[in-house]
mmCIF file of C-alpha atoms in Angstrom:
data_model
loop_
_atom_site.group_PDB
_atom_site.id
_atom_site.type_symbol
_atom_site.label_atom_id
_atom_site.label_comp_id
_atom_site.label_asym_id
_atom_site.label_seq_id
_atom_site.Cartn_x
_atom_site.Cartn_y
_atom_site.Cartn_z
ATOM 1 C CA MET A 170 -0.219 -0.242 0.121
ATOM 2 C CA SER A 171 1.161 4.187 -1.023
ATOM 3 C CA ALA A 172 2.872 5.625 1.588
ATOM 4 C CA PRO A 173 -0.121 7.847 2.962
ATOM 5 C CA LEU A 174 -2.514 4.948 3.962
ATOM 6 C CA SER A 175 -3.090 4.343 7.727
ATOM 7 C CA SER A 176 -3.245 0.649 8.886
ATOM 8 C CA THR A 177 -3.592 2.296 12.716
ATOM 9 C CA PRO A 178 -6.766 4.350 13.009
ATOM 10 C CA SER A 179 -6.741 6.778 16.418
ATOM 11 C CA ALA A 180 -8.646 4.329 19.023
ATOM 12 C CA PRO A 181 -13.051 5.115 18.380
ATOM 13 C CA PRO A 182 -14.506 6.950 21.157
ATOM 14 C CA ALA A 183 -16.399 4.912 24.319
ATOM 15 C CA GLY A 184 -19.580 2.551 23.552
ATOM 16 C CA SER A 185 -18.243 2.581 19.536
ATOM 17 C CA ALA A 186 -18.383 -1.457 19.519
ATOM 18 C CA GLY A 187 -21.843 -1.450 20.494
ATOM 19 C CA LEU A 188 -22.456 0.567 17.149
ATOM 20 C CA ALA A 189 -20.382 -1.229 15.007
ATOM 21 C CA TYR A 190 -21.972 -4.212 16.067
ATOM 22 C CA LEU A 191 -25.638 -2.806 15.195
ATOM 23 C CA LEU A 192 -24.162 -1.840 12.080
ATOM 24 C CA LEU A 193 -23.460 -5.159 10.963
ATOM 25 C CA VAL A 194 -26.405 -6.632 11.782
ATOM 26 C CA LEU A 195 -27.780 -3.577 9.586
ATOM 27 C CA CYS A 196 -25.235 -5.281 6.850
ATOM 28 C CA THR A 197 -25.841 -8.359 6.434
ATOM 29 C CA VAL A 198 -29.713 -7.782 6.772
ATOM 30 C CA PHE A 199 -29.733 -5.907 3.645
ATOM 31 C CA TRP A 200 -26.999 -8.319 2.091
ATOM 32 C CA GLY A 201 -29.580 -11.424 2.826
ATOM 33 C CA GLY A 202 -32.512 -9.703 0.931
ATOM 34 C CA ASN A 203 -29.670 -9.128 -1.850
ATOM 35 C CA MET A 204 -28.927 -12.843 -1.848
ATOM 36 C CA VAL A 205 -33.011 -13.342 -2.160
ATOM 37 C CA VAL A 206 -33.534 -10.340 -4.893
ATOM 38 C CA GLY A 207 -30.529 -11.669 -6.801
ATOM 39 C CA ARG A 208 -32.223 -15.064 -7.324
ATOM 40 C CA ALA A 209 -35.329 -13.479 -9.138
ATOM 41 C CA ALA A 210 -33.365 -11.603 -11.197
ATOM 42 C CA VAL A 211 -30.003 -13.529 -11.925
ATOM 43 C CA VAL A 212 -32.953 -15.480 -14.251
ATOM 44 C CA GLU A 213 -33.713 -12.320 -16.472
ATOM 45 C CA VAL A 214 -30.752 -10.368 -15.616
ATOM 46 C CA PRO A 215 -27.277 -10.527 -16.965
ATOM 47 C CA PRO A 216 -24.652 -10.554 -14.631
ATOM 48 C CA LEU A 217 -21.954 -7.663 -16.381
ATOM 49 C CA GLY A 218 -25.750 -5.740 -16.324
ATOM 50 C CA LEU A 219 -26.257 -5.964 -12.907
ATOM 51 C CA ALA A 220 -23.099 -5.628 -11.355
ATOM 52 C CA PHE A 221 -22.946 -1.878 -13.889
ATOM 53 C CA TRP A 222 -25.872 -0.492 -12.844
ATOM 54 C CA ARG A 223 -25.724 -1.730 -9.234
ATOM 55 C CA ASN A 224 -22.471 -0.120 -8.888
ATOM 56 C CA LEU A 225 -23.423 3.235 -10.877
ATOM 57 C CA ILE A 226 -26.742 3.396 -8.267
ATOM 58 C CA ALA A 227 -24.682 2.946 -5.920
ATOM 59 C CA LEU A 228 -22.944 5.968 -7.677
ATOM 60 C CA ALA A 229 -24.899 7.873 -8.037
ATOM 61 C CA VAL A 230 -26.843 8.233 -4.397
ATOM 62 C CA MET A 231 -23.197 8.890 -2.576
ATOM 63 C CA LEU A 232 -22.139 11.718 -5.457
ATOM 64 C CA PRO A 233 -24.499 15.167 -4.262
ATOM 65 C CA PHE A 234 -23.246 14.114 -0.979
ATOM 66 C CA THR A 235 -19.489 14.015 -1.788
ATOM 67 C CA TRP A 236 -18.449 15.642 -4.548
ATOM 68 C CA ARG A 237 -16.753 18.606 -3.390
ATOM 69 C CA ASP A 238 -15.527 16.220 -0.764
ATOM 70 C CA LEU A 239 -14.001 14.869 -3.975
ATOM 71 C CA LEU A 240 -13.014 17.950 -5.940
ATOM 72 C CA THR A 241 -10.251 19.168 -2.809
ATOM 73 C CA LEU A 242 -9.090 15.619 -2.095
ATOM 74 C CA TRP A 243 -8.222 15.720 -6.094
ATOM 75 C CA PRO A 244 -4.351 15.308 -4.796
ATOM 76 C CA MET A 245 -5.025 12.822 -2.452
ATOM 77 C CA LEU A 246 -7.195 10.186 -4.518
ATOM 78 C CA ARG A 247 -4.472 10.552 -7.226
ATOM 79 C CA ARG A 248 -1.725 9.964 -4.307
ATOM 80 C CA ASN A 249 -3.830 6.601 -3.193
ATOM 81 C CA ALA A 250 -4.506 5.583 -6.295
ATOM 82 C CA PRO A 251 -3.143 2.340 -6.300
ATOM 83 C CA VAL A 252 -6.047 1.267 -2.675
ATOM 84 C CA LEU A 253 -8.308 2.580 -4.791
ATOM 85 C CA LEU A 254 -8.542 0.345 -7.793
ATOM 86 C CA GLY A 255 -7.680 -2.454 -5.945
ATOM 87 C CA LEU A 256 -10.983 -1.913 -3.918
ATOM 88 C CA GLY A 257 -12.517 -0.764 -6.807
ATOM 89 C CA VAL A 258 -11.812 -2.737 -9.523
ATOM 90 C CA LEU A 259 -11.105 -6.016 -7.193
ATOM 91 C CA GLY A 260 -12.864 -5.281 -4.468
ATOM 92 C CA THR A 261 -15.906 -3.587 -6.187
ATOM 93 C CA ALA A 262 -16.369 -4.723 -9.910
ATOM 94 C CA VAL A 263 -14.700 -8.245 -9.567
ATOM 95 C CA PHE A 264 -16.743 -8.829 -7.233
ATOM 96 C CA ASN A 265 -20.168 -7.965 -8.334
ATOM 97 C CA SER A 266 -19.324 -9.212 -11.813
ATOM 98 C CA VAL A 267 -17.806 -12.620 -11.346
ATOM 99 C CA MET A 268 -20.400 -13.538 -8.347
ATOM 100 C CA TYR A 269 -23.251 -12.780 -10.641
ATOM 101 C CA MET A 270 -21.797 -14.874 -13.715
ATOM 102 C CA GLY A 271 -21.235 -17.546 -11.204
ATOM 103 C CA LEU A 272 -24.888 -17.397 -10.157
ATOM 104 C CA HIS A 273 -25.331 -18.412 -13.630
ATOM 105 C CA THR A 274 -23.829 -21.705 -14.284
ATOM 106 C CA THR A 275 -23.927 -23.185 -9.975
ATOM 107 C CA THR A 276 -26.767 -23.685 -7.713
ATOM 108 C CA ALA A 277 -27.947 -21.740 -4.688
ATOM 109 C CA ILE A 278 -26.294 -23.825 -2.679
ATOM 110 C CA ASN A 279 -23.214 -23.923 -4.345
ATOM 111 C CA GLY A 280 -22.823 -20.144 -3.523
ATOM 112 C CA ALA A 281 -23.708 -20.014 -0.816
ATOM 113 C CA LEU A 282 -21.184 -22.361 1.141
ATOM 114 C CA PHE A 283 -18.125 -21.272 -0.794
ATOM 115 C CA MET A 284 -19.381 -17.189 0.013
ATOM 116 C CA SER A 285 -19.411 -18.302 3.850
ATOM 117 C CA LEU A 286 -15.686 -19.115 3.661
ATOM 118 C CA THR A 287 -15.029 -15.450 3.131
ATOM 119 C CA PRO A 288 -14.302 -15.147 7.386
ATOM 120 C CA VAL A 289 -12.314 -17.518 7.207
ATOM 121 C CA ALA A 290 -9.931 -15.501 4.165
ATOM 122 C CA VAL A 291 -10.079 -12.713 5.776
ATOM 123 C CA PRO A 292 -7.614 -13.476 8.752
ATOM 124 C CA ILE A 293 -5.407 -15.359 6.180
ATOM 125 C CA PHE A 294 -5.885 -12.011 4.491
ATOM 126 C CA SER A 295 -5.818 -9.957 7.327
ATOM 127 C CA LEU A 296 -2.128 -11.678 7.934
ATOM 128 C CA MET A 297 -0.767 -11.338 4.639
ATOM 129 C CA LEU A 298 -1.515 -7.683 4.061
ATOM 130 C CA ILE A 299 -1.383 -5.869 7.022
ATOM 131 C CA GLY A 300 0.187 -8.283 10.147
ATOM 132 C CA GLU A 301 -3.405 -8.991 11.672
ATOM 133 C CA ARG A 302 -3.139 -11.420 14.202
ATOM 134 C CA LEU A 303 -6.192 -14.760 14.054
ATOM 135 C CA THR A 304 -7.230 -14.561 18.375
ATOM 136 C CA ARG A 305 -7.933 -18.349 19.355
ATOM 137 C CA TRP A 306 -11.369 -16.708 20.381
ATOM 138 C CA GLN A 307 -11.769 -15.134 16.452
ATOM 139 C CA ALA A 308 -10.403 -18.730 14.982
ATOM 140 C CA ALA A 309 -13.219 -20.365 17.690
ATOM 141 C CA GLY A 310 -16.490 -18.469 16.832
ATOM 142 C CA ILE A 311 -14.962 -19.152 12.891
ATOM 143 C CA LEU A 312 -15.194 -22.917 13.466
ATOM 144 C CA VAL A 313 -18.826 -22.297 14.956
ATOM 145 C CA SER A 314 -20.715 -20.191 12.724
ATOM 146 C CA LEU A 315 -18.774 -22.123 10.221
ATOM 147 C CA PHE A 316 -20.469 -25.111 11.250
ATOM 148 C CA GLY A 317 -24.150 -24.054 11.807
ATOM 149 C CA VAL A 318 -23.747 -22.539 7.711
ATOM 150 C CA GLY A 319 -23.207 -26.374 6.819
ATOM 151 C CA ILE A 320 -26.062 -26.894 9.048
ATOM 152 C CA ILE A 321 -28.279 -25.204 7.094
ATOM 153 C CA LEU A 322 -26.370 -25.997 3.485
ATOM 154 C CA ALA A 323 -26.839 -29.457 3.824
ATOM 155 C CA ARG A 324 -30.869 -28.989 5.483
ATOM 156 C CA GLY A 325 -29.929 -31.293 8.594
ATOM 157 C CA ASP A 326 -28.190 -34.340 5.498
ATOM 158 C CA TRP A 327 -24.771 -34.212 5.828
ATOM 159 C CA GLN A 328 -25.175 -36.778 2.947
ATOM 160 C CA VAL A 329 -25.498 -33.238 0.725
ATOM 161 C CA ILE A 330 -22.172 -32.031 1.874
ATOM 162 C CA ALA A 331 -20.700 -35.497 1.213
ATOM 163 C CA ALA A 332 -22.837 -35.160 -2.375
ATOM 164 C CA PHE A 333 -20.344 -32.566 -2.978
ATOM 165 C CA GLU A 334 -19.501 -31.615 -6.709
ATOM 166 C CA PHE A 335 -17.571 -28.375 -8.679
ATOM 167 C CA ARG A 336 -19.679 -27.367 -10.678
ATOM 168 C CA ALA A 337 -18.483 -24.678 -13.703
ATOM 169 C CA GLY A 338 -19.237 -21.757 -11.723
ATOM 170 C CA ASP A 339 -17.822 -22.647 -8.625
ATOM 171 C CA TRP A 340 -14.703 -21.004 -8.873
ATOM 172 C CA LEU A 341 -15.458 -18.123 -10.311
ATOM 173 C CA VAL A 342 -17.779 -18.441 -7.133
ATOM 174 C CA ILE A 343 -14.668 -19.190 -4.711
ATOM 175 C CA ALA A 344 -13.411 -15.868 -6.809
ATOM 176 C CA ALA A 345 -15.539 -13.665 -5.532
ATOM 177 C CA MET A 346 -15.154 -14.169 -2.342
ATOM 178 C CA LEU A 347 -11.442 -13.904 -2.319
ATOM 179 C CA CYS A 348 -11.931 -10.531 -4.253
ATOM 180 C CA TRP A 349 -14.753 -9.984 -1.145
ATOM 181 C CA ALA A 350 -12.042 -10.502 1.644
ATOM 182 C CA TYR A 351 -9.635 -9.015 -0.318
ATOM 183 C CA TYR A 352 -12.002 -5.709 0.289
ATOM 184 C CA SER A 353 -13.317 -6.434 4.276
ATOM 185 C CA VAL A 354 -9.055 -6.222 4.975
ATOM 186 C CA HIS A 355 -8.664 -3.275 3.009
ATOM 187 C CA ALA A 356 -11.462 -1.544 3.686
ATOM 188 C CA LYS A 357 -10.114 -0.305 7.109
ATOM 189 C CA GLN A 358 -6.833 1.207 5.265
ATOM 190 C CA ARG A 359 -8.517 4.580 4.053
ATOM 191 C CA PRO A 360 -6.318 8.237 3.951
ATOM 192 C CA PRO A 361 -6.686 9.736 7.500
ATOM 193 C CA GLU A 362 -7.513 12.553 6.077
ATOM 194 C CA MET A 363 -10.597 11.157 3.748
ATOM 195 C CA SER A 364 -14.052 10.911 5.446
ATOM 196 C CA PRO A 365 -15.745 6.963 5.399
ATOM 197 C CA ASN A 366 -18.413 8.495 2.612
ATOM 198 C CA ALA A 367 -15.894 10.741 -0.083
ATOM 199 C CA PHE A 368 -13.483 7.303 0.362
ATOM 200 C CA LEU A 369 -16.423 4.603 -0.708
ATOM 201 C CA THR A 370 -18.274 7.172 -3.663
ATOM 202 C CA ALA A 371 -13.884 7.039 -5.602
ATOM 203 C CA ILE A 372 -14.114 3.006 -5.311
ATOM 204 C CA LEU A 373 -17.689 3.003 -6.470
ATOM 205 C CA ALA A 374 -16.525 5.663 -9.583
ATOM 206 C CA VAL A 375 -13.605 3.375 -10.320
ATOM 207 C CA ALA A 376 -15.709 0.379 -10.694
ATOM 208 C CA THR A 377 -18.435 2.255 -12.985
ATOM 209 C CA VAL A 378 -16.098 2.821 -15.114
ATOM 210 C CA VAL A 379 -14.150 -0.230 -15.355
ATOM 211 C CA LEU A 380 -17.372 -2.242 -15.466
ATOM 212 C CA ILE A 381 -18.285 -0.044 -18.803
ATOM 213 C CA PRO A 382 -16.769 -1.561 -21.406
ATOM 214 C CA PHE A 383 -18.146 -4.669 -20.156
ATOM 215 C CA TYR A 384 -21.777 -4.122 -20.238
ATOM 216 C CA VAL A 385 -20.793 -2.624 -23.965
ATOM 217 C CA TRP A 386 -19.405 -5.526 -25.401
ATOM 218 C CA GLU A 387 -22.204 -7.731 -23.559
ATOM 219 C CA THR A 388 -24.929 -5.344 -24.350
ATOM 220 C CA ALA A 389 -23.471 -5.722 -28.237
ATOM 221 C CA SER A 390 -23.027 -9.715 -27.775
ATOM 222 C CA GLY A 391 -26.844 -9.725 -27.588
ATOM 223 C CA LYS A 392 -27.565 -10.317 -23.747
ATOM 224 C CA PRO A 393 -28.910 -6.265 -22.610
ATOM 225 C CA MET A 394 -30.886 -5.007 -19.675
ATOM 226 C CA PRO A 395 -34.304 -5.775 -20.080
ATOM 227 C CA VAL A 396 -35.763 -2.585 -19.233
ATOM 228 C CA THR A 397 -38.711 -4.071 -17.017
ATOM 229 C CA MET A 398 -40.142 -3.482 -13.421
ATOM 230 C CA GLY A 399 -38.606 -6.384 -12.472
ATOM 231 C CA SER A 400 -35.249 -5.647 -13.394
ATOM 232 C CA ILE A 401 -36.117 -1.756 -12.790
ATOM 233 C CA LEU A 402 -36.940 -3.019 -9.139
ATOM 234 C CA ALA A 403 -33.447 -5.673 -8.628
ATOM 235 C CA ALA A 404 -30.911 -3.177 -9.927
ATOM 236 C CA GLY A 405 -32.470 -0.054 -7.738
ATOM 237 C CA TYR A 406 -32.320 -2.814 -4.236
ATOM 238 C CA VAL A 407 -28.586 -4.057 -5.279
ATOM 239 C CA GLY A 408 -27.307 -0.507 -6.065
ATOM 240 C CA ILE A 409 -29.027 1.429 -2.830
ATOM 241 C CA PHE A 410 -29.478 -1.106 0.061
ATOM 242 C CA PRO A 411 -26.500 -3.879 -0.387
ATOM 243 C CA THR A 412 -24.508 -1.530 -1.908
ATOM 244 C CA ALA A 413 -24.468 2.029 -1.058
ATOM 245 C CA VAL A 414 -25.641 1.920 2.300
ATOM 246 C CA ALA A 415 -24.816 -1.680 3.409
ATOM 247 C CA LEU A 416 -20.873 -0.475 2.617
ATOM 248 C CA ILE A 417 -21.567 2.682 4.346
ATOM 249 C CA MET A 418 -21.774 0.915 7.209
ATOM 250 C CA PHE A 419 -19.893 -1.778 6.372
ATOM 251 C CA ASN A 420 -16.693 0.220 6.035
ATOM 252 C CA ARG A 421 -17.362 2.192 9.697
ATOM 253 C CA ALA A 422 -17.885 -0.411 11.442
ATOM 254 C CA VAL A 423 -14.091 -2.159 9.945
ATOM 255 C CA ALA A 424 -12.566 1.452 10.584
ATOM 256 C CA ILE A 425 -13.673 0.457 14.506
ATOM 257 C CA ILE A 426 -13.705 -2.841 14.950
ATOM 258 C CA GLY A 427 -10.858 -4.323 12.360
ATOM 259 C CA PRO A 428 -11.821 -6.785 9.770
ATOM 260 C CA ASN A 429 -10.928 -9.483 11.708
ATOM 261 C CA ARG A 430 -13.930 -9.079 13.890
ATOM 262 C CA THR A 431 -16.305 -8.385 11.101
ATOM 263 C CA GLY A 432 -15.431 -11.155 9.356
ATOM 264 C CA PRO A 433 -17.842 -13.522 11.185
ATOM 265 C CA PHE A 434 -21.250 -11.517 10.485
ATOM 266 C CA ASN A 435 -20.858 -13.091 7.121
ATOM 267 C CA HIS A 436 -21.916 -16.025 8.354
ATOM 268 C CA LEU A 437 -24.951 -14.105 9.585
ATOM 269 C CA VAL A 438 -26.145 -13.647 5.918
ATOM 270 C CA PRO A 439 -27.115 -17.473 5.039
ATOM 271 C CA VAL A 440 -29.507 -16.728 8.207
ATOM 272 C CA VAL A 441 -31.122 -14.083 7.253
ATOM 273 C CA ALA A 442 -31.605 -14.287 3.561
ATOM 274 C CA THR A 443 -33.297 -18.041 4.770
ATOM 275 C CA ILE A 444 -35.471 -15.312 7.316
ATOM 276 C CA LEU A 445 -36.804 -13.325 3.617
ATOM 277 C CA ALA A 446 -37.789 -16.021 2.636
ATOM 278 C CA VAL A 447 -39.900 -17.842 4.716
ATOM 279 C CA ILE A 448 -41.266 -14.521 4.961
ATOM 280 C CA PHE A 449 -41.271 -13.484 0.935
ATOM 281 C CA LEU A 450 -41.163 -16.763 -1.052
ATOM 282 C CA GLY A 451 -43.396 -18.423 0.977
ATOM 283 C CA GLU A 452 -40.371 -21.354 2.282
ATOM 284 C CA ARG A 453 -40.587 -23.017 4.945
ATOM 285 C CA LEU A 454 -39.283 -22.749 8.700
ATOM 286 C CA GLN A 455 -37.499 -25.944 9.500
ATOM 287 C CA SER A 456 -35.868 -27.729 12.967
ATOM 288 C CA TYR A 457 -31.932 -27.208 10.516
ATOM 289 C CA HIS A 458 -32.477 -23.670 9.932
ATOM 290 C CA LEU A 459 -32.821 -23.615 14.283
ATOM 291 C CA ALA A 460 -30.288 -25.665 14.434
ATOM 292 C CA GLY A 461 -27.556 -23.436 12.060
ATOM 293 C CA VAL A 462 -28.791 -20.170 13.666
ATOM 294 C CA VAL A 463 -28.033 -20.866 17.166
ATOM 295 C CA ALA A 464 -25.152 -22.508 16.304
ATOM 296 C CA ILE A 465 -23.995 -19.397 14.146
ATOM 297 C CA VAL A 466 -24.808 -16.455 16.609
ATOM 298 C CA PHE A 467 -22.596 -18.332 19.608
ATOM 299 C CA GLY A 468 -19.689 -18.476 16.457
ATOM 300 C CA VAL A 469 -20.360 -14.261 15.567
ATOM 301 C CA TYR A 470 -20.242 -14.062 19.448
ATOM 302 C CA LEU A 471 -17.306 -15.916 20.857
ATOM 303 C CA ALA A 472 -14.946 -14.075 17.420
ATOM 304 C CA SER A 473 -15.921 -10.724 18.358
ATOM 305 C CA ILE A 474 -17.663 -9.720 22.125
ATOM 306 C CA ALA A 475 -16.254 -12.571 23.355
ATOM 307 C CA SER A 476 -12.889 -11.869 22.104
ATOM 308 C CA ALA A 477 -13.254 -7.845 22.652
ATOM 309 C CA SER A 478 -13.918 -8.890 26.346
ATOM 310 C CA THR A 479 -10.864 -10.606 26.835
ATOM 311 C CA ARG A 480 -8.642 -8.172 24.986
ATOM 312 C CA LYS A 481 -9.985 -5.614 27.894
ATOM 313 C CA ARG A 482 -8.922 -7.556 30.995
ATOM 314 C CA LYS A 483 -5.468 -8.440 29.223
ATOM 315 C CA GLY A 484 -4.896 -5.661 27.812
ATOM 316 C CA PRO A 485 -4.185 -4.210 24.532
ATOM 317 C CA PRO A 486 -1.187 -6.250 22.484
ATOM 318 C CA GLY A 487 1.237 -5.116 20.374
ATOM 319 C CA ARG A 488 0.405 -5.070 16.884
ATOM 320 C CA THR A 489 -3.304 -5.514 16.731
ATOM 321 C CA ALA A 490 -4.867 -2.933 13.654
ATOM 322 C CA SER A 491 -7.871 -3.215 14.576
ATOM 323 C CA ASN A 492 -6.954 -2.129 18.041
ATOM 324 C CA GLY A 493 -6.540 1.066 17.235
#
């Protein structure tokens, strides 16, 4: 990363960890809704078109509030082009596109299974890229919540997992998961002089520009974005809530408690998606859903709240970015 970036911002005000957890829960609600909306939209809407409009709509939401800051901070944006390009291209444009492409050629259970591995990849990226170590509580929480995800994905029958087969889109979903893990780690590393919202707007601008030629190519190849009520609502939802609103919340949470403690909250997304599917799609709530939810919530508690309590009793560690 470039020199002006700070991986250890000043300590957050007292009580801000509670705010971070609230923001992360709301993020999982929006992302769970994205799974439900995306399940229907992926049939009608081409993947690059949905990715392009998702970022363009989010950019349109953010720009009226941040364009003055971006003009003022233009020299800083140029100095920090590498991190902005990494987050905009890999963590946003490629993540969105590759995920939607993968969902065209793999099953929903395969996609959910691989995306649920994000909290496993985040600590590895944290250690490799910013030197943030994984605590024993965080490791235990990840394993417990991953077990809960497995219960839900297997529908209470472990033969479903045993009979798992790789499909063409599985590798794309794995690539998307790694892109999101990259974003989760580097979302904390923004120039301290730049507001989180201006930082996010710059990332969305990079992603939108990068996607333009691919969107044009997809349209010219006979897969234009359909102009229907369903496609408009789908693009509007994924652009506003899971992208603009959720990423504002997610970036704030990462800045407060660090990427390792935010990562396990990704395991709540299948929980929220299951609840929303029951409410809006008429799916039945089964006993394995409840068992999986209990395990996931307990795992998130271990990885986030319990580990934080342990650090408070022992004092701050020597080198932990999330302690800043």
